[in-house]
């Protein structure tokens, strides 16, 4: 990968729940749209989020909440729209995982640009380093290969770009098997999921581990680092210099060492790092070109503008 390619920054808005640590963490559609605008103004080109019950913040898979956010993002930005495929809120159900995606896709003025798909099952129990105990010991995200296959068939049928969210080397290898099967496009985006101390399921965020992951993906394909429940900044510096891309946001980590930042301020820190290291930052249009994501039609853009 050419290290001089513009850097794609994905804002990871609200995956986990860090509102107790930072009041800028968004629940409501309008709060999520606010964070999307902040991230876009700061330099993000992709926006990833989960729908939340507006009062409690509980994960929900309400299509109307997703549509409201997509509408707001389309009206105010040209971000690449990248909603979740459901995760815990739709455990084990292919139909529920894609319901909001297909609902948005049916609205030409809205749609989605890409969705992330994990390529394996994993444990999601949190580790308490002080007590030296797991907070729970039976939490499993079940994502069988049969389940993945059915999801890919539906996403392919509707021409939706799929990024590979891989939590370990085995998931990268599994994704490549699906490429060999013809179910996963060769044109994908490898999103490498590193994890912090309280989530020992993912890849430990070290430079040798990053290199091992890069050795496992096809040469020349675009890749991104993120750090779930951990600080992505060291990984970001390596990704910027090695030609990769970066995901950051309050959904992954509260970043309290910076006070109480909003998502836009976190994106700004990656932008500043990129400029310091001599790399330009991609606009959404450039990100679409790098990832080979189809540009939105003028008709779709006009329909959104007509509602503003």
Tab-separated table of C-alpha atoms in Angstrom:
chain	number	residue	atom	x	y	z
A	1	UNK	CA	0.000	0.000	0.000
A	2	UNK	CA	1.328	3.429	-0.983
A	3	UNK	CA	2.050	5.422	2.182
A	4	UNK	CA	1.428	8.604	0.195
A	5	UNK	CA	-2.215	7.767	-0.419
A	6	UNK	CA	-4.472	10.165	1.492
A	7	UNK	CA	-5.333	8.865	4.953
A	8	UNK	CA	-8.899	7.619	5.464
A	9	UNK	CA	-10.228	8.376	8.951
A	10	UNK	CA	-13.285	6.523	10.188
A	11	UNK	CA	-15.180	8.067	13.081
A	12	UNK	CA	-16.378	5.277	15.362
A	13	UNK	CA	-19.092	7.197	17.108
A	14	UNK	CA	-20.821	5.163	19.823
A	15	UNK	CA	-20.134	1.402	19.780
A	16	UNK	CA	-19.545	1.001	23.523
A	17	UNK	CA	-21.185	3.168	26.179
A	18	UNK	CA	-18.822	5.734	27.656
A	19	UNK	CA	-21.427	8.357	28.527
A	20	UNK	CA	-20.575	7.972	32.205
A	21	UNK	CA	-17.062	9.111	31.315
A	22	UNK	CA	-17.962	11.718	28.727
A	23	UNK	CA	-21.270	13.577	28.252
A	24	UNK	CA	-20.469	14.054	24.554
A	25	UNK	CA	-21.203	10.363	23.961
A	26	UNK	CA	-24.344	10.362	21.758
A	27	UNK	CA	-27.599	8.434	22.177
A	28	UNK	CA	-30.302	10.268	20.225
A	29	UNK	CA	-30.377	10.594	16.412
A	30	UNK	CA	-29.761	14.337	16.666
A	31	UNK	CA	-26.773	13.781	18.977
A	32	UNK	CA	-25.364	11.191	16.570
A	33	UNK	CA	-25.862	13.560	13.610
A	34	UNK	CA	-24.097	16.302	15.617
A	35	UNK	CA	-21.105	13.996	16.102
A	36	UNK	CA	-21.113	13.058	12.415
A	37	UNK	CA	-20.919	16.726	11.425
A	38	UNK	CA	-18.154	17.374	13.945
A	39	UNK	CA	-16.168	14.407	12.653
A	40	UNK	CA	-16.673	15.409	9.011
A	41	UNK	CA	-15.621	19.001	9.656
A	42	UNK	CA	-12.502	17.699	11.408
A	43	UNK	CA	-11.480	15.431	8.517
A	44	UNK	CA	-13.261	12.071	8.817
A	45	UNK	CA	-14.493	10.457	5.615
A	46	UNK	CA	-16.359	7.429	7.063
A	47	UNK	CA	-18.919	7.494	9.874
A	48	UNK	CA	-19.805	4.342	11.844
A	49	UNK	CA	-22.493	4.211	14.536
A	50	UNK	CA	-25.053	2.105	16.427
A	51	UNK	CA	-28.666	3.112	16.989
A	52	UNK	CA	-29.436	3.752	20.653
A	53	UNK	CA	-32.622	3.972	22.678
A	54	UNK	CA	-32.668	7.766	23.152
A	55	UNK	CA	-33.214	7.763	26.919
A	56	UNK	CA	-31.429	4.674	28.223
A	57	UNK	CA	-28.749	4.393	25.559
A	58	UNK	CA	-29.511	0.692	25.102
A	59	UNK	CA	-28.537	-0.847	21.760
A	60	UNK	CA	-31.599	-1.152	19.537
A	61	UNK	CA	-32.126	-2.115	15.918
A	62	UNK	CA	-34.927	0.328	15.135
A	63	UNK	CA	-34.842	1.089	11.398
A	64	UNK	CA	-36.493	4.474	11.918
A	65	UNK	CA	-33.650	5.589	14.189
A	66	UNK	CA	-31.139	4.610	11.526
A	67	UNK	CA	-33.094	6.364	8.781
A	68	UNK	CA	-33.246	9.573	10.810
A	69	UNK	CA	-29.485	9.550	11.287
A	70	UNK	CA	-28.772	8.746	7.632
A	71	UNK	CA	-31.094	11.553	6.539
A	72	UNK	CA	-29.261	14.012	8.770
A	73	UNK	CA	-25.829	12.877	7.617
A	74	UNK	CA	-26.823	13.099	3.941
A	75	UNK	CA	-28.268	16.586	4.416
A	76	UNK	CA	-25.234	18.021	6.201
A	77	UNK	CA	-22.184	16.075	4.927
A	78	UNK	CA	-20.834	13.846	2.161
A	79	UNK	CA	-19.562	11.236	4.624
A	80	UNK	CA	-19.439	7.555	3.707
A	81	UNK	CA	-22.352	6.093	5.682
A	82	UNK	CA	-21.290	2.938	7.544
A	83	UNK	CA	-23.910	1.686	10.058
A	84	UNK	CA	-23.454	-1.403	12.191
A	85	UNK	CA	-24.819	-4.784	11.179
A	86	UNK	CA	-26.494	-5.130	14.544
A	87	UNK	CA	-24.024	-6.897	16.843
A	88	UNK	CA	-25.575	-7.783	20.233
A	89	UNK	CA	-29.007	-6.286	19.505
A	90	UNK	CA	-29.642	-8.862	16.763
A	91	UNK	CA	-27.695	-11.870	17.994
A	92	UNK	CA	-28.051	-14.858	15.684
A	93	UNK	CA	-30.693	-13.465	13.317
A	94	UNK	CA	-29.666	-12.748	9.727
A	95	UNK	CA	-33.000	-11.064	8.984
A	96	UNK	CA	-32.781	-8.707	11.963
A	97	UNK	CA	-29.157	-7.843	11.265
A	98	UNK	CA	-29.928	-6.609	7.756
A	99	UNK	CA	-33.422	-5.159	8.307
A	100	UNK	CA	-32.312	-1.553	8.828
A	101	UNK	CA	-29.750	-1.822	6.017
A	102	UNK	CA	-32.322	-2.999	3.486
A	103	UNK	CA	-34.853	-0.414	4.665
A	104	UNK	CA	-32.308	2.361	4.071
A	105	UNK	CA	-31.242	0.828	0.752
A	106	UNK	CA	-34.864	0.928	-0.437
A	107	UNK	CA	-34.811	4.729	-0.049
A	108	UNK	CA	-32.693	6.070	-2.962
A	109	UNK	CA	-32.140	9.395	-1.219
A	110	UNK	CA	-30.702	7.616	1.822
A	111	UNK	CA	-29.065	4.226	1.319
A	112	UNK	CA	-25.873	2.995	2.946
A	113	UNK	CA	-22.369	3.034	1.481
A	114	UNK	CA	-20.726	0.176	3.372
A	115	UNK	CA	-21.232	-2.180	6.307
A	116	UNK	CA	-18.698	-3.996	8.512
A	117	UNK	CA	-18.869	-7.758	8.933
A	118	UNK	CA	-16.943	-9.816	11.489
A	119	UNK	CA	-15.593	-13.125	10.194
A	120	UNK	CA	-15.856	-15.277	13.296
A	121	UNK	CA	-17.287	-15.767	16.767
A	122	UNK	CA	-15.558	-14.496	19.890
A	123	UNK	CA	-15.915	-14.030	23.646
A	124	UNK	CA	-16.912	-10.567	24.835
A	125	UNK	CA	-16.352	-10.836	28.586
A	126	UNK	CA	-14.589	-7.851	30.123
A	127	UNK	CA	-11.448	-8.337	32.184
A	128	UNK	CA	-10.992	-6.465	35.476
A	129	UNK	CA	-7.214	-5.971	35.785
A	130	UNK	CA	-7.437	-4.811	39.407
A	131	UNK	CA	-9.516	-7.733	40.635
A	132	UNK	CA	-7.759	-10.103	38.204
A	133	UNK	CA	-11.137	-11.557	37.305
A	134	UNK	CA	-13.507	-11.503	34.346
A	135	UNK	CA	-16.623	-9.418	34.976
A	136	UNK	CA	-18.613	-12.174	33.258
A	137	UNK	CA	-17.540	-15.539	31.906
A	138	UNK	CA	-20.234	-16.622	29.450
A	139	UNK	CA	-20.716	-13.775	26.948
A	140	UNK	CA	-20.235	-15.054	23.403
A	141	UNK	CA	-20.814	-13.257	20.111
A	142	UNK	CA	-21.944	-16.124	17.922
A	143	UNK	CA	-21.131	-15.626	14.251
A	144	UNK	CA	-20.988	-19.003	12.523
A	145	UNK	CA	-19.695	-19.453	9.004
A	146	UNK	CA	-23.195	-20.442	7.893
A	147	UNK	CA	-24.476	-17.154	9.366
A	148	UNK	CA	-21.721	-15.181	7.610
A	149	UNK	CA	-22.507	-16.929	4.336
A	150	UNK	CA	-26.185	-15.985	4.508
A	151	UNK	CA	-25.340	-12.371	5.347
A	152	UNK	CA	-22.929	-12.131	2.420
A	153	UNK	CA	-25.503	-13.530	0.010
A	154	UNK	CA	-28.008	-10.833	1.004
A	155	UNK	CA	-25.432	-8.021	0.963
A	156	UNK	CA	-24.169	-9.129	-2.456
A	157	UNK	CA	-27.714	-9.300	-3.802
A	158	UNK	CA	-28.198	-5.653	-2.830
A	159	UNK	CA	-24.727	-4.532	-3.998
A	160	UNK	CA	-23.604	-3.334	-0.564
A	161	UNK	CA	-19.873	-2.837	0.008
A	162	UNK	CA	-18.597	-5.064	2.839
A	163	UNK	CA	-15.584	-4.247	5.020
A	164	UNK	CA	-13.871	-7.069	6.921
A	165	UNK	CA	-13.780	-6.417	10.671
A	166	UNK	CA	-11.208	-8.969	11.822
A	167	UNK	CA	-10.436	-9.549	15.497
A	168	UNK	CA	-7.646	-12.035	14.945
A	169	UNK	CA	-5.545	-13.667	12.244
A	170	UNK	CA	-8.009	-16.561	11.963
A	171	UNK	CA	-10.789	-14.162	10.982
A	172	UNK	CA	-8.568	-12.694	8.269
A	173	UNK	CA	-7.908	-16.189	6.958
A	174	UNK	CA	-11.633	-16.987	7.104
A	175	UNK	CA	-12.494	-13.830	5.153
A	176	UNK	CA	-9.995	-14.822	2.485
A	177	UNK	CA	-11.714	-18.223	2.243
A	178	UNK	CA	-14.992	-16.415	1.543
A	179	UNK	CA	-13.170	-14.477	-1.171
A	180	UNK	CA	-12.082	-17.788	-2.694
A	181	UNK	CA	-15.716	-18.922	-2.554
A	182	UNK	CA	-16.753	-15.834	-4.486
A	183	UNK	CA	-19.009	-14.609	-1.673
A	184	UNK	CA	-16.750	-11.785	-0.480
A	185	UNK	CA	-15.504	-9.327	-3.064
A	186	UNK	CA	-11.759	-8.987	-3.636
A	187	UNK	CA	-12.526	-5.296	-3.320
A	188	UNK	CA	-12.887	-4.968	0.438
A	189	UNK	CA	-11.520	-2.880	3.314
A	190	UNK	CA	-9.615	-4.757	6.031
A	191	UNK	CA	-10.564	-3.264	9.412
A	192	UNK	CA	-8.152	-4.741	11.937
A	193	UNK	CA	-9.633	-4.824	15.443
A	194	UNK	CA	-7.062	-4.446	18.193
A	195	UNK	CA	-8.302	-4.355	21.792
A	196	UNK	CA	-7.208	-2.799	25.058
A	197	UNK	CA	-6.513	-4.305	28.451
A	198	UNK	CA	-10.121	-4.894	29.515
A	199	UNK	CA	-11.010	-6.781	26.324
A	200	UNK	CA	-8.417	-9.546	25.737
A	201	UNK	CA	-10.353	-11.047	22.825
A	202	UNK	CA	-8.816	-9.002	20.019
A	203	UNK	CA	-5.299	-8.434	18.753
A	204	UNK	CA	-2.885	-6.921	21.294
A	205	UNK	CA	-1.949	-3.458	19.941
A	206	UNK	CA	1.772	-3.925	19.301
A	207	UNK	CA	3.834	-3.272	16.196
A	208	UNK	CA	4.799	-6.959	15.713
A	209	UNK	CA	1.117	-7.938	15.930
A	210	UNK	CA	0.206	-5.284	13.389
A	211	UNK	CA	2.851	-6.644	11.064
A	212	UNK	CA	1.530	-10.192	11.527
A	213	UNK	CA	-1.952	-9.014	10.565
A	214	UNK	CA	-0.613	-7.169	7.520
A	215	UNK	CA	1.287	-10.270	6.447
A	216	UNK	CA	-2.074	-12.098	6.406
A	217	UNK	CA	-4.022	-9.768	4.115
A	218	UNK	CA	-3.531	-9.599	0.342
A	219	UNK	CA	-0.742	-7.239	-0.639
A	220	UNK	CA	-1.886	-3.816	-1.756
A	221	UNK	CA	-5.395	-3.953	-0.313
A	222	UNK	CA	-6.530	-1.077	1.928
A	223	UNK	CA	-6.519	-1.615	5.694
A	224	UNK	CA	-7.417	0.281	8.842
A	225	UNK	CA	-6.559	-0.026	12.533
A	226	UNK	CA	-8.908	0.539	15.445
A	227	UNK	CA	-8.580	-0.218	19.161
A	228	UNK	CA	-11.741	-1.359	20.913
A	229	UNK	CA	-11.656	-0.381	24.596
A	230	UNK	CA	-8.145	0.944	24.162
A	231	UNK	CA	-6.149	3.945	22.951
A	232	UNK	CA	-5.569	3.793	19.198
A	233	UNK	CA	-2.936	6.544	19.052
A	234	UNK	CA	0.208	4.329	18.929
A	235	UNK	CA	-1.443	2.161	16.266
A	236	UNK	CA	-2.456	5.293	14.388
A	237	UNK	CA	1.145	6.470	14.118
A	238	UNK	CA	2.225	3.120	12.662
A	239	UNK	CA	-0.741	2.966	10.273
A	240	UNK	CA	-0.056	6.479	8.995
A	241	UNK	CA	3.590	5.710	8.236
A	242	UNK	CA	2.898	2.228	6.814
A	243	UNK	CA	0.162	3.322	4.425
A	244	UNK	CA	-2.875	2.170	6.379
A	245	UNK	CA	-5.888	4.058	7.684
A	246	UNK	CA	-7.300	4.854	11.145
A	247	UNK	CA	-10.563	4.444	13.051
A	248	UNK	CA	-11.102	6.502	16.199
A	249	UNK	CA	-14.044	7.642	18.323
A	250	UNK	CA	-15.817	7.704	21.645
A	251	UNK	CA	-17.435	4.410	20.704
A	252	UNK	CA	-14.121	2.651	21.208
A	253	UNK	CA	-12.542	4.519	24.131
A	254	UNK	CA	-13.379	7.589	26.274
A	255	UNK	CA	-9.947	9.266	25.868
A	256	UNK	CA	-10.237	10.941	29.254
A	257	UNK	CA	-6.566	11.899	29.128
A	258	UNK	CA	-7.757	14.606	26.719
A	259	UNK	CA	-10.499	15.767	29.106
A	260	UNK	CA	-13.996	15.266	27.690
A	261	UNK	CA	-13.474	15.448	23.929
A	262	UNK	CA	-16.170	15.045	21.324
A	263	UNK	CA	-15.664	12.820	18.301
A	264	UNK	CA	-14.574	15.702	16.104
A	265	UNK	CA	-11.762	16.580	18.484
A	266	UNK	CA	-10.520	12.983	18.407
A	267	UNK	CA	-10.530	13.026	14.610
A	268	UNK	CA	-8.572	16.299	14.734
A	269	UNK	CA	-5.825	14.594	16.753
A	270	UNK	CA	-5.373	11.955	14.045
A	271	UNK	CA	-5.422	14.670	11.363
A	272	UNK	CA	-2.709	16.591	13.237
A	273	UNK	CA	-0.635	13.421	13.575
A	274	UNK	CA	-0.986	12.698	9.867
A	275	UNK	CA	0.126	16.198	8.917
A	276	UNK	CA	3.064	15.988	11.319
A	277	UNK	CA	4.116	12.708	9.704
A	278	UNK	CA	3.716	14.145	6.225
A	279	UNK	CA	0.536	12.460	5.047
A	280	UNK	CA	-2.538	14.177	3.656
A	281	UNK	CA	-6.051	13.286	4.833
A	282	UNK	CA	-8.653	11.893	2.447
A	283	UNK	CA	-11.902	13.632	1.686
A	284	UNK	CA	-14.979	11.387	1.436
A	285	UNK	CA	-14.691	11.586	-2.358
A	286	UNK	CA	-11.056	10.465	-2.234
A	287	UNK	CA	-11.942	7.701	0.230
A	288	UNK	CA	-14.583	6.405	-2.194
A	289	UNK	CA	-11.951	6.324	-4.937
A	290	UNK	CA	-9.401	4.516	-2.761
A	291	UNK	CA	-11.935	1.915	-1.595
A	292	UNK	CA	-13.659	1.719	-5.002
A	293	UNK	CA	-17.027	2.497	-3.430
A	294	UNK	CA	-19.557	3.649	-5.993
A	295	UNK	CA	-20.265	7.363	-5.927
A	296	UNK	CA	-23.787	8.410	-5.042
A	297	UNK	CA	-25.917	9.330	-8.024
A	298	UNK	CA	-26.830	12.940	-8.724
A	299	UNK	CA	-30.487	11.937	-8.488
A	300	UNK	CA	-30.012	10.609	-4.951
A	301	UNK	CA	-28.141	13.737	-3.887
A	302	UNK	CA	-30.842	15.950	-5.416
A	303	UNK	CA	-33.564	14.101	-3.534
A	304	UNK	CA	-31.807	14.757	-0.234
A	305	UNK	CA	-31.198	18.417	-1.102
A	306	UNK	CA	-34.863	18.817	-1.999
A	307	UNK	CA	-35.859	17.864	1.545
A	308	UNK	CA	-33.531	20.368	3.234
